[in-house]
PDB file of C-alpha atoms and ligand atoms in Angstrom:
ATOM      1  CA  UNK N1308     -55.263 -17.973  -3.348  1.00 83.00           C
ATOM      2  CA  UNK N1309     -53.340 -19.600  -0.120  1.00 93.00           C
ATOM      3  CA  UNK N1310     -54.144 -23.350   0.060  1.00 97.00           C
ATOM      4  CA  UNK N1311     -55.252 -23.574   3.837  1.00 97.00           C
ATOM      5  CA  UNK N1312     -57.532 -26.783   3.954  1.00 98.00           C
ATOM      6  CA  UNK N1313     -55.909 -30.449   3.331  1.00 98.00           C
ATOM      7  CA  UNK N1314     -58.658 -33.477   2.660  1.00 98.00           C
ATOM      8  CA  UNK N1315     -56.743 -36.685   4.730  1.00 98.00           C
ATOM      9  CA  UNK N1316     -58.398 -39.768   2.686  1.00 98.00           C
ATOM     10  CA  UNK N1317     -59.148 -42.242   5.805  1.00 97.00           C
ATOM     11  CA  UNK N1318     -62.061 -43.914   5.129  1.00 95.00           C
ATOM     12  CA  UNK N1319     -61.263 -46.967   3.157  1.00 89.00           C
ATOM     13  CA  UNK N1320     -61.285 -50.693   4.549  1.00 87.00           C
ATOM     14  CA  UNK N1321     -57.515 -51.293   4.644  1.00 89.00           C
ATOM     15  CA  UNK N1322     -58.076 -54.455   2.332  1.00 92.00           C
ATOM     16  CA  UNK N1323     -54.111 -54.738   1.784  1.00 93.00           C
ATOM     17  CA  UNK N1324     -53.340 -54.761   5.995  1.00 95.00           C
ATOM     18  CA  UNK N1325     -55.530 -57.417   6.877  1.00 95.00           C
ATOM     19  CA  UNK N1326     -56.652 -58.658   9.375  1.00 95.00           C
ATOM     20  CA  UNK N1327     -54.931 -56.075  11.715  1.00 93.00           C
ATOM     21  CA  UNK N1328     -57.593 -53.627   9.820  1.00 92.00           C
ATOM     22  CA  UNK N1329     -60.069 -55.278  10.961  1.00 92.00           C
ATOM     23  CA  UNK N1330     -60.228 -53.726  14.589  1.00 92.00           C
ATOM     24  CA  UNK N1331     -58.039 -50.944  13.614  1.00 95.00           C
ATOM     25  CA  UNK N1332     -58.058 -48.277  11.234  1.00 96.00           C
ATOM     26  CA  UNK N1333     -55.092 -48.578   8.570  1.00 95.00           C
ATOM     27  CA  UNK N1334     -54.653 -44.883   9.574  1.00 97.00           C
ATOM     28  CA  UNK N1335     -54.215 -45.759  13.142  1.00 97.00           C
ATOM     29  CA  UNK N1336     -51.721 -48.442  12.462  1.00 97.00           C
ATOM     30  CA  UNK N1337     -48.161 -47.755  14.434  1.00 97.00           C
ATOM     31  CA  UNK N1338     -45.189 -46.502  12.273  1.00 97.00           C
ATOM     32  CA  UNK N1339     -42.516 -46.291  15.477  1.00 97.00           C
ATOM     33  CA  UNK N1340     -44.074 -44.604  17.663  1.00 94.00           C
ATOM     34  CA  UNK N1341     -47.299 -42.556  15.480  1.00 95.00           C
ATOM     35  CA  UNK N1342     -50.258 -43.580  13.837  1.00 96.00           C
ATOM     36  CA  UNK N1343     -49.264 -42.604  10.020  1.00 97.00           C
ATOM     37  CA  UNK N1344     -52.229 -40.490  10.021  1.00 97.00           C
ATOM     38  CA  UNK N1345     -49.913 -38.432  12.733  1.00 96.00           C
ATOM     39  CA  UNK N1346     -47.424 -38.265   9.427  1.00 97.00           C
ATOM     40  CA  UNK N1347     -50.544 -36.822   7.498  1.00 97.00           C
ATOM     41  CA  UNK N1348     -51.294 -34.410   9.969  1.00 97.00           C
ATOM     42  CA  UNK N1349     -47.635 -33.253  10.518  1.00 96.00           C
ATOM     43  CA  UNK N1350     -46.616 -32.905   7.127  1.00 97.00           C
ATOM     44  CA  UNK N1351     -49.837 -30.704   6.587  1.00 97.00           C
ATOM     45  CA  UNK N1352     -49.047 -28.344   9.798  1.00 97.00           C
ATOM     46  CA  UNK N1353     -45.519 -28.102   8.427  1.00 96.00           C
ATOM     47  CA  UNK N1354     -46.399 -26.766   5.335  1.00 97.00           C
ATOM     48  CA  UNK N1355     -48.392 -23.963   6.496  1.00 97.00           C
ATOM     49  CA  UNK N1356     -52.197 -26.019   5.940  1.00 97.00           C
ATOM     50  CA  UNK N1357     -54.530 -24.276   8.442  1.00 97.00           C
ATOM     51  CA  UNK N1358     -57.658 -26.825   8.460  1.00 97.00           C
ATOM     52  CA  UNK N1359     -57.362 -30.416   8.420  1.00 97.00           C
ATOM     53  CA  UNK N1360     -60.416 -32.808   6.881  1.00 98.00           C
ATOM     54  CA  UNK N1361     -60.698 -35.956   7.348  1.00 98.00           C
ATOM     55  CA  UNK N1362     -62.848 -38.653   5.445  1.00 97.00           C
ATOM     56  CA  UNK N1363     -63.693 -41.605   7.672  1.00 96.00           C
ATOM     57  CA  UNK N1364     -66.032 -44.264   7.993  1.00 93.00           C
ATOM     58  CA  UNK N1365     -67.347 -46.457  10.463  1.00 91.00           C
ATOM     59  CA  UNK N1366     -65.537 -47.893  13.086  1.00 90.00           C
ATOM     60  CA  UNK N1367     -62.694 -45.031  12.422  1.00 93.00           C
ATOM     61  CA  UNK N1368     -63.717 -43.006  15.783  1.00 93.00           C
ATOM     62  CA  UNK N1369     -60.320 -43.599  17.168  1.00 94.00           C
ATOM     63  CA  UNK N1370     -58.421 -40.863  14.515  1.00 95.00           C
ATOM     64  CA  UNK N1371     -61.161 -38.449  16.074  1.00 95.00           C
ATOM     65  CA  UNK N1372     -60.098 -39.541  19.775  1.00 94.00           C
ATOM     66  CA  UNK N1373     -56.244 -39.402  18.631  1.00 94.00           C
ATOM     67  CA  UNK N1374     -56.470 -35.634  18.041  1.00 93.00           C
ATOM     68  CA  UNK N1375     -59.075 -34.774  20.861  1.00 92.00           C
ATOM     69  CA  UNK N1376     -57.502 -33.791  24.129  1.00 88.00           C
ATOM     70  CA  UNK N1377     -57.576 -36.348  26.972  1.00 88.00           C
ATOM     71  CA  UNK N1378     -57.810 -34.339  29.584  1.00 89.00           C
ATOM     72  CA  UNK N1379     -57.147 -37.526  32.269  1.00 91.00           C
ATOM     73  CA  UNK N1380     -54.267 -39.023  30.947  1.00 90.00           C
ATOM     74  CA  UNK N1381     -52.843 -35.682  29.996  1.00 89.00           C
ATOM     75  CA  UNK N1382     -52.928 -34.577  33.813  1.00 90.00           C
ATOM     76  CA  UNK N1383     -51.869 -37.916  34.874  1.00 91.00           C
ATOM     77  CA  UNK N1384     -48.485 -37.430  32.437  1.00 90.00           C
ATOM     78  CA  UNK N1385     -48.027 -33.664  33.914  1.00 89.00           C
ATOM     79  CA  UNK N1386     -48.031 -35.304  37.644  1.00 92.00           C
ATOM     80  CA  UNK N1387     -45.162 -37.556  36.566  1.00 91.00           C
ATOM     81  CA  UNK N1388     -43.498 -35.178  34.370  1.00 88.00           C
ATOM     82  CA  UNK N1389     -44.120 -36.770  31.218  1.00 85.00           C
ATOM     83  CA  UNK N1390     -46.534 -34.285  29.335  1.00 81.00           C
ATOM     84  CA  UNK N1391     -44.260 -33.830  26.435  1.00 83.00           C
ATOM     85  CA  UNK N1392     -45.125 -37.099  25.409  1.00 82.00           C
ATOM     86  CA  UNK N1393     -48.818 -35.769  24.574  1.00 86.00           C
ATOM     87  CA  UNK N1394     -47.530 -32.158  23.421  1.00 87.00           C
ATOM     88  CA  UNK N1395     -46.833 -33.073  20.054  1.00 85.00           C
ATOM     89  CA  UNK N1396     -50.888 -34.236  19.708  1.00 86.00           C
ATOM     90  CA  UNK N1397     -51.861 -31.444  21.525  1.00 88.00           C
ATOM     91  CA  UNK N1398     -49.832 -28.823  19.195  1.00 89.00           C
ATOM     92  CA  UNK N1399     -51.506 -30.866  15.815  1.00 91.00           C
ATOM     93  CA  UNK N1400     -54.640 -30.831  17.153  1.00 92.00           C
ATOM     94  CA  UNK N1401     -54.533 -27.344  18.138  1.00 91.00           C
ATOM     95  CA  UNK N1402     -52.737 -25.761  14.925  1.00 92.00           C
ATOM     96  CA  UNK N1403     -55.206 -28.003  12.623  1.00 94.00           C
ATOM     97  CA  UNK N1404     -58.691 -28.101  14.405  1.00 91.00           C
ATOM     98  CA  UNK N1405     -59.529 -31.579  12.364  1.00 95.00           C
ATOM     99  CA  UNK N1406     -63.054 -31.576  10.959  1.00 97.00           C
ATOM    100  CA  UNK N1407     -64.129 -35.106   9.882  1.00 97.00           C
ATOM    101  CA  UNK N1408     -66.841 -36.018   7.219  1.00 97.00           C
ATOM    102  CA  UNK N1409     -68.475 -39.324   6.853  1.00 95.00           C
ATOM    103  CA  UNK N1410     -68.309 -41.163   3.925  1.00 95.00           C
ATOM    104  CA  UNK N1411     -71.184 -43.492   3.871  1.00 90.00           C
ATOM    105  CA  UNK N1412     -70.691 -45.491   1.221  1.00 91.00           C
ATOM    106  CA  UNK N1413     -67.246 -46.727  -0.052  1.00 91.00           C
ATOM    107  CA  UNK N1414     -67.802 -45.751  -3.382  1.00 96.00           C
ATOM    108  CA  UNK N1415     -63.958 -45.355  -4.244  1.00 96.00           C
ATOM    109  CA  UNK N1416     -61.501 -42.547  -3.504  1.00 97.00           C
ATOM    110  CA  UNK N1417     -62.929 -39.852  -6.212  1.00 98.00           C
ATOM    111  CA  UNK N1418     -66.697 -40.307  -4.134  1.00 97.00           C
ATOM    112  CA  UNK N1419     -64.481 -39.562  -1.120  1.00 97.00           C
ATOM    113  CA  UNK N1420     -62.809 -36.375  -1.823  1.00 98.00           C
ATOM    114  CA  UNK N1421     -66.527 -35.462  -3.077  1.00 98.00           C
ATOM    115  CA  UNK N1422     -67.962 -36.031   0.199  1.00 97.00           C
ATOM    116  CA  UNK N1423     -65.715 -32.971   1.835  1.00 97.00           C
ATOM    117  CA  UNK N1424     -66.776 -31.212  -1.044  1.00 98.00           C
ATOM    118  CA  UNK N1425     -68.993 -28.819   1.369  1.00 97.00           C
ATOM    119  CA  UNK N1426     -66.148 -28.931   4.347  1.00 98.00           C
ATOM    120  CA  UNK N1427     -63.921 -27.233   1.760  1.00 98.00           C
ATOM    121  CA  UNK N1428     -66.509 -24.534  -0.584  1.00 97.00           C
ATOM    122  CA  UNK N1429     -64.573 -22.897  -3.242  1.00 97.00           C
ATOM    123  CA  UNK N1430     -60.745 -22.477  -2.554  1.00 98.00           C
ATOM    124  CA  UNK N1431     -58.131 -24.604  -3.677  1.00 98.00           C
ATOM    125  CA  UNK N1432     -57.511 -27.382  -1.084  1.00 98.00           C
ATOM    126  CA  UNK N1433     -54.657 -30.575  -0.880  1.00 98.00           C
ATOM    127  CA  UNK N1434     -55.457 -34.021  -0.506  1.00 98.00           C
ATOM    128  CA  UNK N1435     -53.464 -36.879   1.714  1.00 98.00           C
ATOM    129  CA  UNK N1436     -53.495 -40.707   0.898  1.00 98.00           C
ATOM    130  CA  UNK N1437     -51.717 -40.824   4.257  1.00 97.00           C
ATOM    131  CA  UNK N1438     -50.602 -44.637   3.874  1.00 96.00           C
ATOM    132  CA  UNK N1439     -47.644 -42.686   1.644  1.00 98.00           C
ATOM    133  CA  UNK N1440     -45.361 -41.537   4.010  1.00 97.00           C
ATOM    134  CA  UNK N1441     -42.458 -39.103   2.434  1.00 97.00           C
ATOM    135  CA  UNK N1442     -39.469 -38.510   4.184  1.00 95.00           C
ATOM    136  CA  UNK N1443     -37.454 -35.765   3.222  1.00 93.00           C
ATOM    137  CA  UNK N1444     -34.276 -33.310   3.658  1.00 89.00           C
ATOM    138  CA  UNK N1445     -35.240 -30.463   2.257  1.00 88.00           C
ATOM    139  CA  UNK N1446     -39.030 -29.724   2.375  1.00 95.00           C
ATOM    140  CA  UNK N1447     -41.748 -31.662   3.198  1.00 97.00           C
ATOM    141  CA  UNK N1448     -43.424 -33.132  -0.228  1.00 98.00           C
ATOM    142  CA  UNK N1449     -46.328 -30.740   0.188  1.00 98.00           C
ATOM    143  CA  UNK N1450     -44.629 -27.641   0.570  1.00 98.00           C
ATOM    144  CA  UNK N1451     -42.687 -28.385  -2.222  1.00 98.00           C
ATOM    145  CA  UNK N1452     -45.913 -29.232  -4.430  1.00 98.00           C
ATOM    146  CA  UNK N1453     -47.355 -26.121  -2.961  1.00 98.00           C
ATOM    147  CA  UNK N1454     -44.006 -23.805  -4.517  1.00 97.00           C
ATOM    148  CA  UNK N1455     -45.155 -25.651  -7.906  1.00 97.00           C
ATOM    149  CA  UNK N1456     -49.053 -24.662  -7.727  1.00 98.00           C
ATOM    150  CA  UNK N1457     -48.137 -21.200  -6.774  1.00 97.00           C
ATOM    151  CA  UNK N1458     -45.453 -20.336  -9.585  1.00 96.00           C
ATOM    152  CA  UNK N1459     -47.525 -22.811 -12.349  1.00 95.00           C
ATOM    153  CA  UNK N1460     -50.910 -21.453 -11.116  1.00 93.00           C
ATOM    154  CA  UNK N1461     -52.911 -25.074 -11.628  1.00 96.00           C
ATOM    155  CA  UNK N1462     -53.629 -28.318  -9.799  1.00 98.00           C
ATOM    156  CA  UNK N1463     -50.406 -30.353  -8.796  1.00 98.00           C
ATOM    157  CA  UNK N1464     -50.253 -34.418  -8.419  1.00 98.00           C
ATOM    158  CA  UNK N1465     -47.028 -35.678  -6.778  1.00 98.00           C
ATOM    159  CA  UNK N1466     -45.580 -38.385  -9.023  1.00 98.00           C
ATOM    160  CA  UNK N1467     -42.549 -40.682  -8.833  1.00 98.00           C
ATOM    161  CA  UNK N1468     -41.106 -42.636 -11.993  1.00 97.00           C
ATOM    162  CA  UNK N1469     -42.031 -46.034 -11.273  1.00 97.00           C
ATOM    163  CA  UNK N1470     -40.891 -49.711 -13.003  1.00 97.00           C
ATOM    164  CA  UNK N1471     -43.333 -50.745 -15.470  1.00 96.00           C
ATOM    165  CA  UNK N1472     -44.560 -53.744 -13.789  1.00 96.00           C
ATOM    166  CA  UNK N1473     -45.505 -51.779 -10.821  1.00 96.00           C
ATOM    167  CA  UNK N1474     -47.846 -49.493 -12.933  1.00 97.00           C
ATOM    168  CA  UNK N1475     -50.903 -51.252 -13.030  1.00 97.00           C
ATOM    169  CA  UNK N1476     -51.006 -50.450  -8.988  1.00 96.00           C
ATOM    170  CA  UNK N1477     -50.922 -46.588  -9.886  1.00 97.00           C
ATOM    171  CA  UNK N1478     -52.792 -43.880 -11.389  1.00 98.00           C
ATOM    172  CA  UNK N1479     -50.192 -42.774 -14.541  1.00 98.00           C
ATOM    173  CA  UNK N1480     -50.008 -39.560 -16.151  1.00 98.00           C
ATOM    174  CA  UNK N1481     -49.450 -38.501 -19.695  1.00 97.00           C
ATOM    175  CA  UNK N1482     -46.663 -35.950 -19.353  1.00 96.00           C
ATOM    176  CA  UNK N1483     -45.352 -33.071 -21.111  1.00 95.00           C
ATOM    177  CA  UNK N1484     -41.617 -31.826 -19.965  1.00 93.00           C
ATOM    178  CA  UNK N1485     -42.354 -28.123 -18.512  1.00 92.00           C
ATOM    179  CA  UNK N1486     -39.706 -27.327 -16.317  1.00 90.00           C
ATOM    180  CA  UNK N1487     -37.068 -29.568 -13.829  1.00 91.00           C
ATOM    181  CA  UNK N1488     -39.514 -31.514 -11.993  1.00 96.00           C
ATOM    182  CA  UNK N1489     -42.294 -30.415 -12.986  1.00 97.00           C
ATOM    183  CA  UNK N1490     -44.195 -31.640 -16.191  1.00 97.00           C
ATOM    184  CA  UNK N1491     -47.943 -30.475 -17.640  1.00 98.00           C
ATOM    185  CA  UNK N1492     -50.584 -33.701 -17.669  1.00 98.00           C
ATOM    186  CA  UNK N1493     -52.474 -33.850 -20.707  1.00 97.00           C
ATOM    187  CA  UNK N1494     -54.121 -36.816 -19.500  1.00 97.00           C
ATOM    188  CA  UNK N1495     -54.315 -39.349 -16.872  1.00 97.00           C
ATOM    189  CA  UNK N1496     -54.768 -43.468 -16.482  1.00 97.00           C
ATOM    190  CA  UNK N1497     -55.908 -45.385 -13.971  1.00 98.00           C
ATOM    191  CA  UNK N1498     -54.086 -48.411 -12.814  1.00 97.00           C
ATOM    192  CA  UNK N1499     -53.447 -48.949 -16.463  1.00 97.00           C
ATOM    193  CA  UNK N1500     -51.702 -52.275 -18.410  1.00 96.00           C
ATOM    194  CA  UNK N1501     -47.944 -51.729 -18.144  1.00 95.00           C
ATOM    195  CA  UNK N1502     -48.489 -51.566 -22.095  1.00 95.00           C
ATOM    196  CA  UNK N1503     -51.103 -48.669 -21.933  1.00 95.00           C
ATOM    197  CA  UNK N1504     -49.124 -46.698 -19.747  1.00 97.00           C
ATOM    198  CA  UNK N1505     -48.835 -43.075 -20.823  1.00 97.00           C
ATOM    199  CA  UNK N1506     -45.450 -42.955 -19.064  1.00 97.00           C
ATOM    200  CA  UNK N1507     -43.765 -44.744 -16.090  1.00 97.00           C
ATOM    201  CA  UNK N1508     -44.604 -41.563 -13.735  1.00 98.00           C
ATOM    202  CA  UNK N1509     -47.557 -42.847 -10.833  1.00 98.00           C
ATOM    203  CA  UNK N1510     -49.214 -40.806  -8.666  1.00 98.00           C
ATOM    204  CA  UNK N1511     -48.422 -40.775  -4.975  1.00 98.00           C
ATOM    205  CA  UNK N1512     -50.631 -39.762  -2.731  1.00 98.00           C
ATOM    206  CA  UNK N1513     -50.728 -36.090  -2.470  1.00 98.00           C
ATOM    207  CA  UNK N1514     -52.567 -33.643  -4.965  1.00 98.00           C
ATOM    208  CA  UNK N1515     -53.436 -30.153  -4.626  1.00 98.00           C
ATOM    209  CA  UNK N1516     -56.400 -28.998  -6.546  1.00 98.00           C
ATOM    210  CA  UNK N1517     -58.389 -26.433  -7.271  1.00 98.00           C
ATOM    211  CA  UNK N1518     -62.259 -26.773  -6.036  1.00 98.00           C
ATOM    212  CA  UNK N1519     -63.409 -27.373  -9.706  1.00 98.00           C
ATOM    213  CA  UNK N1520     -62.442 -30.932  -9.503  1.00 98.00           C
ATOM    214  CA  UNK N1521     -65.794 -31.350  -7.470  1.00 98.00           C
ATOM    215  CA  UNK N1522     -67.789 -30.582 -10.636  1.00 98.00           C
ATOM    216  CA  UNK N1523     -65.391 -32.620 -12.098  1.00 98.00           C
ATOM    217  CA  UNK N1524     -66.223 -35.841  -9.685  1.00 98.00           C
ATOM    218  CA  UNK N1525     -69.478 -34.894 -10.052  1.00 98.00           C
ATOM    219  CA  UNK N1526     -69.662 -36.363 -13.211  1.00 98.00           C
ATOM    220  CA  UNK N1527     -67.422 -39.366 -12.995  1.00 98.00           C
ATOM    221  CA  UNK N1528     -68.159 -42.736 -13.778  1.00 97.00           C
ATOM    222  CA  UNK N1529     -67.484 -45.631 -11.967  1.00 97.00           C
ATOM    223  CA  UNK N1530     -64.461 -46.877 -13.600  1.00 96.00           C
ATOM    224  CA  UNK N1531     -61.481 -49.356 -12.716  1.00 95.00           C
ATOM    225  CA  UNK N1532     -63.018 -51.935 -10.051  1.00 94.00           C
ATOM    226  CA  UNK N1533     -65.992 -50.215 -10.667  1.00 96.00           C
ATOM    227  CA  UNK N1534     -65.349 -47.488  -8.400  1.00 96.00           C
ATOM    228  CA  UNK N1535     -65.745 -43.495  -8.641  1.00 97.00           C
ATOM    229  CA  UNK N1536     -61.660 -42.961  -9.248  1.00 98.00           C
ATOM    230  CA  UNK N1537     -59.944 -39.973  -8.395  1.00 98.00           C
ATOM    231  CA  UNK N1538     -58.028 -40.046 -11.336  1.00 98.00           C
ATOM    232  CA  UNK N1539     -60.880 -40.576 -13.827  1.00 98.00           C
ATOM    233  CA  UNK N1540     -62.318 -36.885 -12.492  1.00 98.00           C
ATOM    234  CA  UNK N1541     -58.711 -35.301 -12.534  1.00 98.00           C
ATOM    235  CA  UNK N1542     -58.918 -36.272 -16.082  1.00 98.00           C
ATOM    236  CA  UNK N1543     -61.705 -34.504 -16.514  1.00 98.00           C
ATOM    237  CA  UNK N1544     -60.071 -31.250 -15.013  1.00 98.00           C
ATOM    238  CA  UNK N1545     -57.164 -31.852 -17.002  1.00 98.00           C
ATOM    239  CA  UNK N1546     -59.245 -31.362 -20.080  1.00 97.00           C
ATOM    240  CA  UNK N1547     -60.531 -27.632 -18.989  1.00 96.00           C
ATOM    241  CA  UNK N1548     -57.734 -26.379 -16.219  1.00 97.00           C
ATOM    242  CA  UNK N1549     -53.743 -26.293 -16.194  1.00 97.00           C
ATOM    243  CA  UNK N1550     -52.696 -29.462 -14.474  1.00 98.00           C
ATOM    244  CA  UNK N1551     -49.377 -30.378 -13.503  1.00 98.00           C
ATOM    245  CA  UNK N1552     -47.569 -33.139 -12.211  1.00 98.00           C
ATOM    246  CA  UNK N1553     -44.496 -33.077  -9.885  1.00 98.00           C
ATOM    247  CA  UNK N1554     -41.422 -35.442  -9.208  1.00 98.00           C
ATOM    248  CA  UNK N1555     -41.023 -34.541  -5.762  1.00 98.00           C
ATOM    249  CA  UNK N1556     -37.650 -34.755  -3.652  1.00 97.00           C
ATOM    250  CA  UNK N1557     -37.743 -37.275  -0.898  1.00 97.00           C
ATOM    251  CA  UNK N1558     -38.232 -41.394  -0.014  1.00 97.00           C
ATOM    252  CA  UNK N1559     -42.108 -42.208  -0.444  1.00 98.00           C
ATOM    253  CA  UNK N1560     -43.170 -45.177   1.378  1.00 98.00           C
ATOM    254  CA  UNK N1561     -46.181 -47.347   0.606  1.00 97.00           C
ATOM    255  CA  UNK N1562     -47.429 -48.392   4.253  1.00 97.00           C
ATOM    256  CA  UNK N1563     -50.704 -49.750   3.409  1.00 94.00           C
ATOM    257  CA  UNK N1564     -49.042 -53.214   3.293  1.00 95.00           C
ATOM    258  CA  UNK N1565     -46.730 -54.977   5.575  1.00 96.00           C
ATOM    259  CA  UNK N1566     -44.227 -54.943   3.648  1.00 97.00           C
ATOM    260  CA  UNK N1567     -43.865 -51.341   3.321  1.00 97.00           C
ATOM    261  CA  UNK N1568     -44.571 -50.503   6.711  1.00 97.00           C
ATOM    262  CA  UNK N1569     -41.396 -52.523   7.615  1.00 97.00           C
ATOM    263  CA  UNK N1570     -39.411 -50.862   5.229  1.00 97.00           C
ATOM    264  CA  UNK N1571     -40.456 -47.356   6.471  1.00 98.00           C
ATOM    265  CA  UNK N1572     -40.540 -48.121   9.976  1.00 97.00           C
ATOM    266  CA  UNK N1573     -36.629 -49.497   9.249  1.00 96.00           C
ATOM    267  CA  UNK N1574     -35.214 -46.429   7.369  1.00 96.00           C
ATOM    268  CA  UNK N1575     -37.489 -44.387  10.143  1.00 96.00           C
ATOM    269  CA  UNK N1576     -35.829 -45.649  12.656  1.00 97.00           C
ATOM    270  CA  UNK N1577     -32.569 -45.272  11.482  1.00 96.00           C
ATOM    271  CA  UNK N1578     -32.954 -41.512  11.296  1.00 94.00           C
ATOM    272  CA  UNK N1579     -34.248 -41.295  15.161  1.00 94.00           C
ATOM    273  CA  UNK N1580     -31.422 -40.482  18.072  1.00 95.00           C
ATOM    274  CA  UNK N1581     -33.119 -42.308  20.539  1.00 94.00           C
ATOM    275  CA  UNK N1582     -33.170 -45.978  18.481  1.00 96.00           C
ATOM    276  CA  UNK N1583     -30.795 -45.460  15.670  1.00 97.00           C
ATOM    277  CA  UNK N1584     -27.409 -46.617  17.431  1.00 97.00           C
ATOM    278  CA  UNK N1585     -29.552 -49.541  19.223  1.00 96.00           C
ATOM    279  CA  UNK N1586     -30.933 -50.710  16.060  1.00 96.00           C
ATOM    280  CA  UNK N1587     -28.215 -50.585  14.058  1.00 95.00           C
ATOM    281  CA  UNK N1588     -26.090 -52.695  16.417  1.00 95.00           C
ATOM    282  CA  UNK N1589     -29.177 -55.013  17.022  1.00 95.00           C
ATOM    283  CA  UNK N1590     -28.899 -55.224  12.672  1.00 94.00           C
ATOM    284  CA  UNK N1591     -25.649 -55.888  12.140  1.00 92.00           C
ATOM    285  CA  UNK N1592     -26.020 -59.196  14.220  1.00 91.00           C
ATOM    286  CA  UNK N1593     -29.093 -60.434  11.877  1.00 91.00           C
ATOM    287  CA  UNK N1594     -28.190 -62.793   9.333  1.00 71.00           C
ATOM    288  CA  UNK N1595     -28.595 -60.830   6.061  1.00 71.00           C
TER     289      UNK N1595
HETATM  290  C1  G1P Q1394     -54.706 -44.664  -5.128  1.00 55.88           C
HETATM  291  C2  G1P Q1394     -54.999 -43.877  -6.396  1.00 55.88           C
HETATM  292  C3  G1P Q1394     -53.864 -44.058  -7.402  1.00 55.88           C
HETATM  293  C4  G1P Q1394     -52.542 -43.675  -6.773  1.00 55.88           C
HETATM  294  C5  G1P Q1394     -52.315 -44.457  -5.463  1.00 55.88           C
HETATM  295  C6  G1P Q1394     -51.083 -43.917  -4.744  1.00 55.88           C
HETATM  296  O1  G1P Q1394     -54.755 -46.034  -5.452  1.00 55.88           O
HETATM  297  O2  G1P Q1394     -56.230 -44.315  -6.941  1.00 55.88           O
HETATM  298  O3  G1P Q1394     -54.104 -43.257  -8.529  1.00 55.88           O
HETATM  299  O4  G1P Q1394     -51.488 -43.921  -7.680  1.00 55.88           O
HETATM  300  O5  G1P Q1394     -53.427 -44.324  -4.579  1.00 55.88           O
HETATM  301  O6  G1P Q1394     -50.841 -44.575  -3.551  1.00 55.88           O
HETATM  302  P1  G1P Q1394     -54.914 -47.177  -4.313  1.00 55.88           P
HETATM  303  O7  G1P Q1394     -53.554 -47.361  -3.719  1.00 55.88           O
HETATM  304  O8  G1P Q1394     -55.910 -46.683  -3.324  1.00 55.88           O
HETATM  305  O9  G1P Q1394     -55.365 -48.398  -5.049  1.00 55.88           O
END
């Protein structure tokens, strides 16, 4: 069955991008030139998603405003021949029709892929942590995981082989070698002792699933930082459905913390024709 509905995961606090996530919504936060949950959006439209759902919260009405049409300001552009600026928006917004569902209580990330459990009824659906941004060459990350869940015919978790002391951060699964790529997850840890770790592959933020993870979350119990964990109910589905887990091709970024944000935003703007010559002449005079 064609995957057409992707589940953005926008309504946390931003804990690690304070205090600019205070006022602002992580997702709203400026990689160049886009909010990251532009990256989300794009990355979903690109490979071939049809519905976009996003989980917010209070205070998050500006991601709902970023893909509306502004009618004013988009005039005001065409009068001074500037509308492409907007056109990009406009094309997201029109290919992707966002639908967002309140999550009322931040009850951790498994409670809110639950909550779009009605926005999505029964078909298989993927799901964005959009503070990891992937660049790639070849395909975007999703389309590739979305060649995987078609040919393996069960959920898919991106993953990326991580050093040890970065594990407790991650959700880690317990792999079994399948094919290149592509390995079958008997089980799955959350942020886990570097000791416990199944293996060194974490979980980055984009799954595909099919809709019996709901039951699945359903039933989960709080677990680490007492919170309903995505990866305590994928364990669950592990244990009745194929799962697999996939080492996709491409640069993830974490940009839910400064740090990472720089580092994107530096390799990002490398790539871009209108900055990259600029900025790399503006580099080369920094003291490194
Ligand atoms: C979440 C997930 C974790 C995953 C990570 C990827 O953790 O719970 O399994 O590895 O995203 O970014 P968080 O970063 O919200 O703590």
């Amino acid at each position: 069955m064609k995957v057409r509905k992707a589940v953005v995961a926008a309504a946390g606090f931003g804990t690690r991008f304070l205090p600019a996530s205070k006022s602002v919504p992580k997702e709203m936060l400026a990689l160049l030139d886009r909010p990251l949950i532009h990256y989300a959006a794009a990355e979903a439209a690109a490979s071939g998603i049809e519905h976009l759902i996003i989980i917010t919260s209070r205070g998050k009405e500006s991601m709902a405003d970023y893909f509306d049409r502004a009618p004013d300001l988009e005039a005001a552009l065409e009068a001074k021949g500037r509308s492409h600026l907007l056109a990009e928006v406009r094309e997201l917004y029109e290919r992707l029709q966002p639908a967002y569902v309140r999550q009322h209580e931040q009850l951790g990330l498994g409670h809110a892929v639950l909550s779009a459990r009605k926005a999505v009824g029964d078909e298989p659906f993927a799901v964005f942590l959009p503070d990891d941004i992937i660049v790639s060459d070849r395909k975007p990350a999703l389309a590739q995981m979305l060649e995987v869940f078609e040919k393996h015919q069960g959920s898919v978790v991106a993953v990326q082989s991580l050093p040890r002391e970065d594990l407790p951060s991650y959700g880690v699964v317990d792999p079994e070698p399948v094919a290149d790529r592509v390995t079958r997850v008997k089980g799955l840890v959350e942020k886990p002792k570097p000791e416990d770790a199944p293996s060194n592959l974490g979980i980055v933020g984009r799954y595909i699933f099919t809709p019996e993870i709901f039951d699945c979350l359903e039933r989960t119990q709080p677990g680490s930082g007492g919170e309903i964990q995505l990866t305590d109910g994928m364990a669950l589905l592990a244990q009745q459905q194929p799962m697999f887990a996939y080492e996709f091709e491409g640069t993830r970024f974490d940009t839910g913390n400064p740090l990472g944000m720089l580092k994107a935003t530096v390799t990002m703007a490398l790539q871009r024709d209108d900055m990259a010559s600029d900025f790399r002449e503006w580099l080369k005079g920094q003291a490194l």
